[in-house]
mmCIF file of C-alpha atoms and ligand atoms in Angstrom:
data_model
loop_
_atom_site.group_PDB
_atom_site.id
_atom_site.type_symbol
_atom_site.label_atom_id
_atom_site.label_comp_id
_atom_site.label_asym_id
_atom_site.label_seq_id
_atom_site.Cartn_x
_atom_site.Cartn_y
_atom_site.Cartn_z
ATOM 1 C CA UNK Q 1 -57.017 -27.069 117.016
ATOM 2 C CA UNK Q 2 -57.741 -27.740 120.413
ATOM 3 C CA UNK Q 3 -55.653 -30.334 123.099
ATOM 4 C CA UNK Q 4 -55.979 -33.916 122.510
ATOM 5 C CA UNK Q 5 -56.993 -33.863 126.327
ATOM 6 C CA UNK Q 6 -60.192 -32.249 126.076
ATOM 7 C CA UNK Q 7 -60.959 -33.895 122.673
ATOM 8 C CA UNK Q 8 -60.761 -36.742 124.320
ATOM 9 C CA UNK Q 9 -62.936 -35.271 127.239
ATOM 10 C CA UNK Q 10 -65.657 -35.026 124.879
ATOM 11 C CA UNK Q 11 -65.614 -37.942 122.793
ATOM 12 C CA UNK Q 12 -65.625 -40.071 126.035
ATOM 13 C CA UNK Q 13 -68.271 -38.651 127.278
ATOM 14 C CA UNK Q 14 -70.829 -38.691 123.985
ATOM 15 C CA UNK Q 15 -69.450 -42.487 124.213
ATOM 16 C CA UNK Q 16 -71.582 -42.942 127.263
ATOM 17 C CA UNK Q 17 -74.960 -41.459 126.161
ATOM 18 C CA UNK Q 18 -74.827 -45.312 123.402
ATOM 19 C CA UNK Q 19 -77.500 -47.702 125.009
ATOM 20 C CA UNK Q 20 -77.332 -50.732 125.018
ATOM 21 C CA UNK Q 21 -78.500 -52.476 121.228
ATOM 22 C CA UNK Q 22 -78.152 -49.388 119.758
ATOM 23 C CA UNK Q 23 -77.437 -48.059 116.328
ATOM 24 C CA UNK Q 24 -74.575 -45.408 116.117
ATOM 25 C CA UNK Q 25 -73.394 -42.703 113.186
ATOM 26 C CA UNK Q 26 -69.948 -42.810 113.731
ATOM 27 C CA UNK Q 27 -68.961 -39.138 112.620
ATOM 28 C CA UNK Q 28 -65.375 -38.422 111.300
ATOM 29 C CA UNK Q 29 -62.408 -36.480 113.015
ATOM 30 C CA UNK Q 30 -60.137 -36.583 115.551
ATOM 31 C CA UNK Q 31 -62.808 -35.780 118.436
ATOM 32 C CA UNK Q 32 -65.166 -38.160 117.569
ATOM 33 C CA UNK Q 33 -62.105 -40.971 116.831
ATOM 34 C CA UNK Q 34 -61.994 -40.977 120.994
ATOM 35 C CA UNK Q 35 -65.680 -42.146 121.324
ATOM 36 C CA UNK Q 36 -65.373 -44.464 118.416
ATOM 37 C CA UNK Q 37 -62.169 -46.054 120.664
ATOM 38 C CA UNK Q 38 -64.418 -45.875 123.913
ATOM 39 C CA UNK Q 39 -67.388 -47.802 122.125
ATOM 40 C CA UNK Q 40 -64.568 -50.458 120.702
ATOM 41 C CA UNK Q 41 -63.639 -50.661 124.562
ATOM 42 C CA UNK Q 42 -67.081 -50.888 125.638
ATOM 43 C CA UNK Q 43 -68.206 -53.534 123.430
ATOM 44 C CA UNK Q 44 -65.296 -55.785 124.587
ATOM 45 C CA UNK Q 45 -67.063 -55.764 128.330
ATOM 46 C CA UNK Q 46 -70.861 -56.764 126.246
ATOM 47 C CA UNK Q 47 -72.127 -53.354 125.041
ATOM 48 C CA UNK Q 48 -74.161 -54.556 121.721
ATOM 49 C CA UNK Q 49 -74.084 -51.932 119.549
ATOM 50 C CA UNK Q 50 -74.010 -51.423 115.816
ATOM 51 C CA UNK Q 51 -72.004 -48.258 113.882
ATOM 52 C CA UNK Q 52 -72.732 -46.583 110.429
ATOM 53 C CA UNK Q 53 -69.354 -45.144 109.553
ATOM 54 C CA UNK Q 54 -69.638 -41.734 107.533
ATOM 55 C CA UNK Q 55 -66.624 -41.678 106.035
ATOM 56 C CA UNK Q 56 -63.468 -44.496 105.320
ATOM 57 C CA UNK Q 57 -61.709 -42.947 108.308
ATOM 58 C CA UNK Q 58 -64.353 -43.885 110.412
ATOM 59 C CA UNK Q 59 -65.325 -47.371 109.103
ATOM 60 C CA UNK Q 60 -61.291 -48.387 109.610
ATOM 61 C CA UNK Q 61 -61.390 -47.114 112.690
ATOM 62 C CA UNK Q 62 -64.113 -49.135 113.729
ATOM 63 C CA UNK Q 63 -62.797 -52.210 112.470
ATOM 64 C CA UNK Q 64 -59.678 -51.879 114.322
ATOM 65 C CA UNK Q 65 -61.618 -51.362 117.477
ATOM 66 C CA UNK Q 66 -63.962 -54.140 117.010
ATOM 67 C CA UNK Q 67 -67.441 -51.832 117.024
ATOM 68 C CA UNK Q 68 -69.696 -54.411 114.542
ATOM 69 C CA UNK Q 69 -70.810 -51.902 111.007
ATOM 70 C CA UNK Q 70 -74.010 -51.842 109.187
ATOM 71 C CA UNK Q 71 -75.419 -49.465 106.782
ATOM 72 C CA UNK Q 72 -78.615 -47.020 106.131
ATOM 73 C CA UNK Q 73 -79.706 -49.900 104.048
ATOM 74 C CA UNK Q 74 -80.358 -52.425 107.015
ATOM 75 C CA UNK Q 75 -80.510 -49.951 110.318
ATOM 76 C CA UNK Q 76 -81.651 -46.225 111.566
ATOM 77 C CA UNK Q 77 -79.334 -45.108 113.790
ATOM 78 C CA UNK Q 78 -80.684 -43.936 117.368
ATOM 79 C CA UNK Q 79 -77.877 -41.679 117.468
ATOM 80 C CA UNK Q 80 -75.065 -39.949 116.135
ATOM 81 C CA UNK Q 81 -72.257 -38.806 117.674
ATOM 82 C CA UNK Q 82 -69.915 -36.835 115.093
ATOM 83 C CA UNK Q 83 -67.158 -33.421 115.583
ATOM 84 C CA UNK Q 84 -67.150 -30.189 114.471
ATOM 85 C CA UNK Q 85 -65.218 -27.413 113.357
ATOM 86 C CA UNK Q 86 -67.099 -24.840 115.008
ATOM 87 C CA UNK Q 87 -70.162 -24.066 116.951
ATOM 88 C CA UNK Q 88 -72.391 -20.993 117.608
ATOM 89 C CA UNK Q 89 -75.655 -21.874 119.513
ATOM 90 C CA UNK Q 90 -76.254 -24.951 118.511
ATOM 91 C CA UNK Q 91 -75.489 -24.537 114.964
ATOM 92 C CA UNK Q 92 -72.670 -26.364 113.208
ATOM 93 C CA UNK Q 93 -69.562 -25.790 110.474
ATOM 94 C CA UNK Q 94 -68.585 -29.333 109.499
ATOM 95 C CA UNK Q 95 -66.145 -30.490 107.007
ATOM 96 C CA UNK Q 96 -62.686 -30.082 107.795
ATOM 97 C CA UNK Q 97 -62.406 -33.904 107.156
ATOM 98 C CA UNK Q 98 -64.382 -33.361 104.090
ATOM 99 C CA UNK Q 99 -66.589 -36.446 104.850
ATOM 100 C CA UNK Q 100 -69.890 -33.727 105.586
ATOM 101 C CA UNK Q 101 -72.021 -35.371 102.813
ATOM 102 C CA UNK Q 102 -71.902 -38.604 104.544
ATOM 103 C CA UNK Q 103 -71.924 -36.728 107.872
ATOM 104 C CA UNK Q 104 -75.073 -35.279 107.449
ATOM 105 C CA UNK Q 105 -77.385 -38.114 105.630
ATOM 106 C CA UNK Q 106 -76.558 -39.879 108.885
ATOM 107 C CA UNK Q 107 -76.835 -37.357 111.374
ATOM 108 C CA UNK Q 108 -80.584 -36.593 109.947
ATOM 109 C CA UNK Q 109 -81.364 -40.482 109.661
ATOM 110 C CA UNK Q 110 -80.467 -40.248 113.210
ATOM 111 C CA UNK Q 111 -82.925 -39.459 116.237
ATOM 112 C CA UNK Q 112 -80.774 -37.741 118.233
ATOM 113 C CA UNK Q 113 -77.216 -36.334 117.553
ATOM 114 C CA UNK Q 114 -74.455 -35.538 119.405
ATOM 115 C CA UNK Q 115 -71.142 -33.606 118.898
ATOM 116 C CA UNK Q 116 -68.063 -33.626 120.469
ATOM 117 C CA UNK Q 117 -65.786 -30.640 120.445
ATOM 118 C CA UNK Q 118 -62.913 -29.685 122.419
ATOM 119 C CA UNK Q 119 -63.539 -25.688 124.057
ATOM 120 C CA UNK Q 120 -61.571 -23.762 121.205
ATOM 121 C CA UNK Q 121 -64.413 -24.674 118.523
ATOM 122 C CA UNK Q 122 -66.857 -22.562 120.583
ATOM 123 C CA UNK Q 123 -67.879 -19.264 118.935
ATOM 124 C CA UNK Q 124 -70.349 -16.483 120.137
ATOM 125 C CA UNK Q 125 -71.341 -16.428 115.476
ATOM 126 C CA UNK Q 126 -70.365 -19.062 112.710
ATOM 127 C CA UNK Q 127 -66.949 -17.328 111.365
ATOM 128 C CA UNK Q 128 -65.080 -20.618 109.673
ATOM 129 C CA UNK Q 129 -64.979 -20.819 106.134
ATOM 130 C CA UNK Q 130 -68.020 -23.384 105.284
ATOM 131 C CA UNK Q 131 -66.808 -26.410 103.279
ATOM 132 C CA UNK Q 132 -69.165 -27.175 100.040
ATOM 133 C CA UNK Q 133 -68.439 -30.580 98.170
ATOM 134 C CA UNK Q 134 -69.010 -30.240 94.492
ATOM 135 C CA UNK Q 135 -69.209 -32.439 91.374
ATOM 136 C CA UNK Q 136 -65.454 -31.897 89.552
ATOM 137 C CA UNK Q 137 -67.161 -30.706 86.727
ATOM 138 C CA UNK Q 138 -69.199 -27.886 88.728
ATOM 139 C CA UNK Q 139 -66.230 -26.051 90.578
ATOM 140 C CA UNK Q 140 -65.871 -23.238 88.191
ATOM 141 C CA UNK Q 141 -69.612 -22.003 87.972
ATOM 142 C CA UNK Q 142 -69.761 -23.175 91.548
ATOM 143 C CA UNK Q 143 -67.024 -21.022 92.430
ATOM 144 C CA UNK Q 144 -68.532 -17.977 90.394
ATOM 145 C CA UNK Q 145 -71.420 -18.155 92.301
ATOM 146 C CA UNK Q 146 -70.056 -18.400 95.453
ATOM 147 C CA UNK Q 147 -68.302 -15.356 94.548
ATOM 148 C CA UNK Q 148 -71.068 -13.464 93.624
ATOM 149 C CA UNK Q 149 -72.621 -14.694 97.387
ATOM 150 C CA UNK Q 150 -69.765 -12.930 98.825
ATOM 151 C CA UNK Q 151 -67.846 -15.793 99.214
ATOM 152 C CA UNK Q 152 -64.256 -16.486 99.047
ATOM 153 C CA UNK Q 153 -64.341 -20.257 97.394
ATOM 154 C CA UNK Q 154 -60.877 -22.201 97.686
ATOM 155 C CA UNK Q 155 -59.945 -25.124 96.022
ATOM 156 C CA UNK Q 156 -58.930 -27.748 99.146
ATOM 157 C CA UNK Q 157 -55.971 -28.889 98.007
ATOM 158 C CA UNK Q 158 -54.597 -32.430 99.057
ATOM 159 C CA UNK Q 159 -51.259 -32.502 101.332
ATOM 160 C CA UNK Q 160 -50.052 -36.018 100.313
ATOM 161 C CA UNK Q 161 -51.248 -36.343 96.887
ATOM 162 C CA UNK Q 162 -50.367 -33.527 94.179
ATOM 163 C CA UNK Q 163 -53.949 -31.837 93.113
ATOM 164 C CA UNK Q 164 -56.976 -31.318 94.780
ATOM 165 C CA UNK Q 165 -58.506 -33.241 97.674
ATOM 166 C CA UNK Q 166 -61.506 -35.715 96.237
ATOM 167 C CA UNK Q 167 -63.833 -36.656 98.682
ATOM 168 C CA UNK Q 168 -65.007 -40.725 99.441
ATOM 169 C CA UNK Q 169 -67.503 -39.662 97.179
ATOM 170 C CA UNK Q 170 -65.190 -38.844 93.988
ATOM 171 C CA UNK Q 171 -66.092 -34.759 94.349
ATOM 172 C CA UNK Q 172 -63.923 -31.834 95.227
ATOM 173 C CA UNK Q 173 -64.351 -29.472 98.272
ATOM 174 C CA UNK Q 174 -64.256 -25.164 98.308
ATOM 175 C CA UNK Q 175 -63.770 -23.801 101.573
ATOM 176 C CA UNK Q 176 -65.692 -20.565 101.261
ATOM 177 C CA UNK Q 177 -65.182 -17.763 103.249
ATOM 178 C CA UNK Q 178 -68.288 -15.634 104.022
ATOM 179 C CA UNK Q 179 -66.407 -14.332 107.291
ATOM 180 C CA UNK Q 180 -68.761 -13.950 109.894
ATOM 181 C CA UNK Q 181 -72.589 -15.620 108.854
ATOM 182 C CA UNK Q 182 -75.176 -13.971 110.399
ATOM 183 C CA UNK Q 183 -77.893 -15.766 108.634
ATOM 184 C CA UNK Q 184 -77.339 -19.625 108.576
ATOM 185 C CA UNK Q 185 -80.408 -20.510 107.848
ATOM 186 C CA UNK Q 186 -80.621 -18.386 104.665
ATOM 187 C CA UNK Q 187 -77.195 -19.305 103.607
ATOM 188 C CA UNK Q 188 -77.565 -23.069 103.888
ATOM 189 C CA UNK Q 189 -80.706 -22.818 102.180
ATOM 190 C CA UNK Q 190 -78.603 -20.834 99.364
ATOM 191 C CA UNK Q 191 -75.896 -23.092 98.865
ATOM 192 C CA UNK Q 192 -78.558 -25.801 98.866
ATOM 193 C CA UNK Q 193 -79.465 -25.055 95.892
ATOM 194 C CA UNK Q 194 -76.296 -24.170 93.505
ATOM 195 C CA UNK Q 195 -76.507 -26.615 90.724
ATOM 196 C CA UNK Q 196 -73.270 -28.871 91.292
ATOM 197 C CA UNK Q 197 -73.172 -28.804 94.827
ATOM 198 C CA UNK Q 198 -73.400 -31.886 96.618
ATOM 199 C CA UNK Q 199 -73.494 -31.149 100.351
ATOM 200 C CA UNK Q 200 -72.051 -27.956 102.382
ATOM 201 C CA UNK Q 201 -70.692 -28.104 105.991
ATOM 202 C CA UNK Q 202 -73.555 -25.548 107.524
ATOM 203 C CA UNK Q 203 -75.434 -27.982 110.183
ATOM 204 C CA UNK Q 204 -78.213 -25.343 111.231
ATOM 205 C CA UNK Q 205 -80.419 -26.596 114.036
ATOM 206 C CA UNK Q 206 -79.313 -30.487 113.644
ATOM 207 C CA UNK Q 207 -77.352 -30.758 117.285
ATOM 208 C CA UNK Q 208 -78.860 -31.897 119.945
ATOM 209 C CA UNK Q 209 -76.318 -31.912 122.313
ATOM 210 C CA UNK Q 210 -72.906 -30.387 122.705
ATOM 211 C CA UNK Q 211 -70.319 -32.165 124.412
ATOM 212 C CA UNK Q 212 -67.270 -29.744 125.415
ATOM 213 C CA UNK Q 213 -64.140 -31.452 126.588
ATOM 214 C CA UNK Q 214 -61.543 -28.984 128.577
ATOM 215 C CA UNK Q 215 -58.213 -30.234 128.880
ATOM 216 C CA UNK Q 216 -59.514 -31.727 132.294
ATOM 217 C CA UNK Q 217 -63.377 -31.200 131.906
ATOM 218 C CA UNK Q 218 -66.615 -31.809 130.055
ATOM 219 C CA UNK Q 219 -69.880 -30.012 130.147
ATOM 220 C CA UNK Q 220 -73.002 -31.033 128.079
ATOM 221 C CA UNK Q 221 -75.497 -28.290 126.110
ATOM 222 C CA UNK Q 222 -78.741 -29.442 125.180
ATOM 223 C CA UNK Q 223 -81.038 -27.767 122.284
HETATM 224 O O1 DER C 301 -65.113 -33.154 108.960
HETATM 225 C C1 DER C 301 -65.841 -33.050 109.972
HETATM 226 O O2 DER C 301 -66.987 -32.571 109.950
HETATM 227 C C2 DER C 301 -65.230 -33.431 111.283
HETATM 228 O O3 DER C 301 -66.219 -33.739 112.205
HETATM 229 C C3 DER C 301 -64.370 -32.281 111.688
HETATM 230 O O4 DER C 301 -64.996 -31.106 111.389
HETATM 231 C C4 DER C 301 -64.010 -32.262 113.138
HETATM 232 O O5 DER C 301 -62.781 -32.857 113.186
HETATM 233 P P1 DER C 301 -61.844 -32.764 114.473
HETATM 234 O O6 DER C 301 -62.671 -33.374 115.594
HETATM 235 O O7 DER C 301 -60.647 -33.581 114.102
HETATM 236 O O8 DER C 301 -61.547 -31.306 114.699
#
């Protein structure tokens, strides 16, 4: 991955697009982690704003840095500010903290979002194998599918607990391999629609901006 310096580039900057009263998706990863600190830091001079966590790394984090939570239930957030694993004109893979299905149901509840990558997540076509969160029982005929796509499916495995990763949700994740995608659009729509799976990591057309730290820069892209 990329330096912690332009990480932090980025996720200090999306941290100052938050108005004041606003509701924030609080997106999961180490990028984003850096705006959730700023908005911590921000509230403790008066900024009032309220976070919907998408994931229990985020909602800890938040707690520790004092940004107030509430959930889809009770607020819409105005924006959401979330990372990346790799972008190609606007178009997303997310995942690689396999928190995407929360990820996503906030970053379409919310009017505007906003991602925060350091420079080595930039890509001229989507190339990263595309994370796809599946019920337990579904990862063989999901996998057999996936297969049949074209894809490579892997089993995420967990590094600190013996078996698989399972998501906050109680699911498992395949990281598929497609190599490069060509056709997001028709490929999210695809895996969209695999019986057993819950949410994939293909964000097509959700950005709409691009924060891209440098170890001592940021520049914004709009869509
Ligand atoms: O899991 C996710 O979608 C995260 O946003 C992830 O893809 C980016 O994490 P990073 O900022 O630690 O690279």
């Amino acid at each position: 991955g990329g330096s912690e310096a332009a990480k932090r580039q980025a996720g200090e900057s999306a941290a100052t697009v938050v108005e004041d009263g606003a509701v924030v998706g609080l997106g999961t990863g180490s990028t984003t982690a850096h705006a959730i600190r700023a908005l911590g830091e921000a509230v403790e001079s008066g900024l009032d704003v309220q976070g919907i966590p998408t994931s229990y790394q985020s909602r800890e984090l938040a707690r520790e840095v004092g940004v107030p939570l509430t959930t889809l239930d009770d607020a819409s957030p105005d924006v959401a500010i979330d990372g990346a694993d790799q972008a190609a004109n606007g178009d997303l893979v997310k995942g690689g903290g396999a928190a995407h299905a929360r990820e996503k149901l906030v970053a379409d509840a919310a009017d505007r979002l906003v991602i925060v990558v350091d420079d080595s997540k930039l890509a001229d076509a989507l190339s990263v194998p595309v994370p796809v969160e599946v019920l337990p029982d579904a990862r063989t005929p999901v996998a057999a599918r996936i297969s049949e796509l074209g894809g490579e499916p892997d089993l995420r495995a967990a590094e600190r607990k013996d078996g698989p990763v399972v998501t906050d949700n109680g699911n498992l994740v395949l990281d598929c391999d497609f190599g490069t995608i060509d056709d997001p659009v028709g490929l999210a729509t695809t895996l969209s629609a695999i019986p057993g799976v819950v949410e994939h990591g293909l964000f097509v057309g959700m950005a709409d901006e691009l924060h891209v730290g440098s170890a001592d820069d940021v520049t914004v892209q709009r869509f």
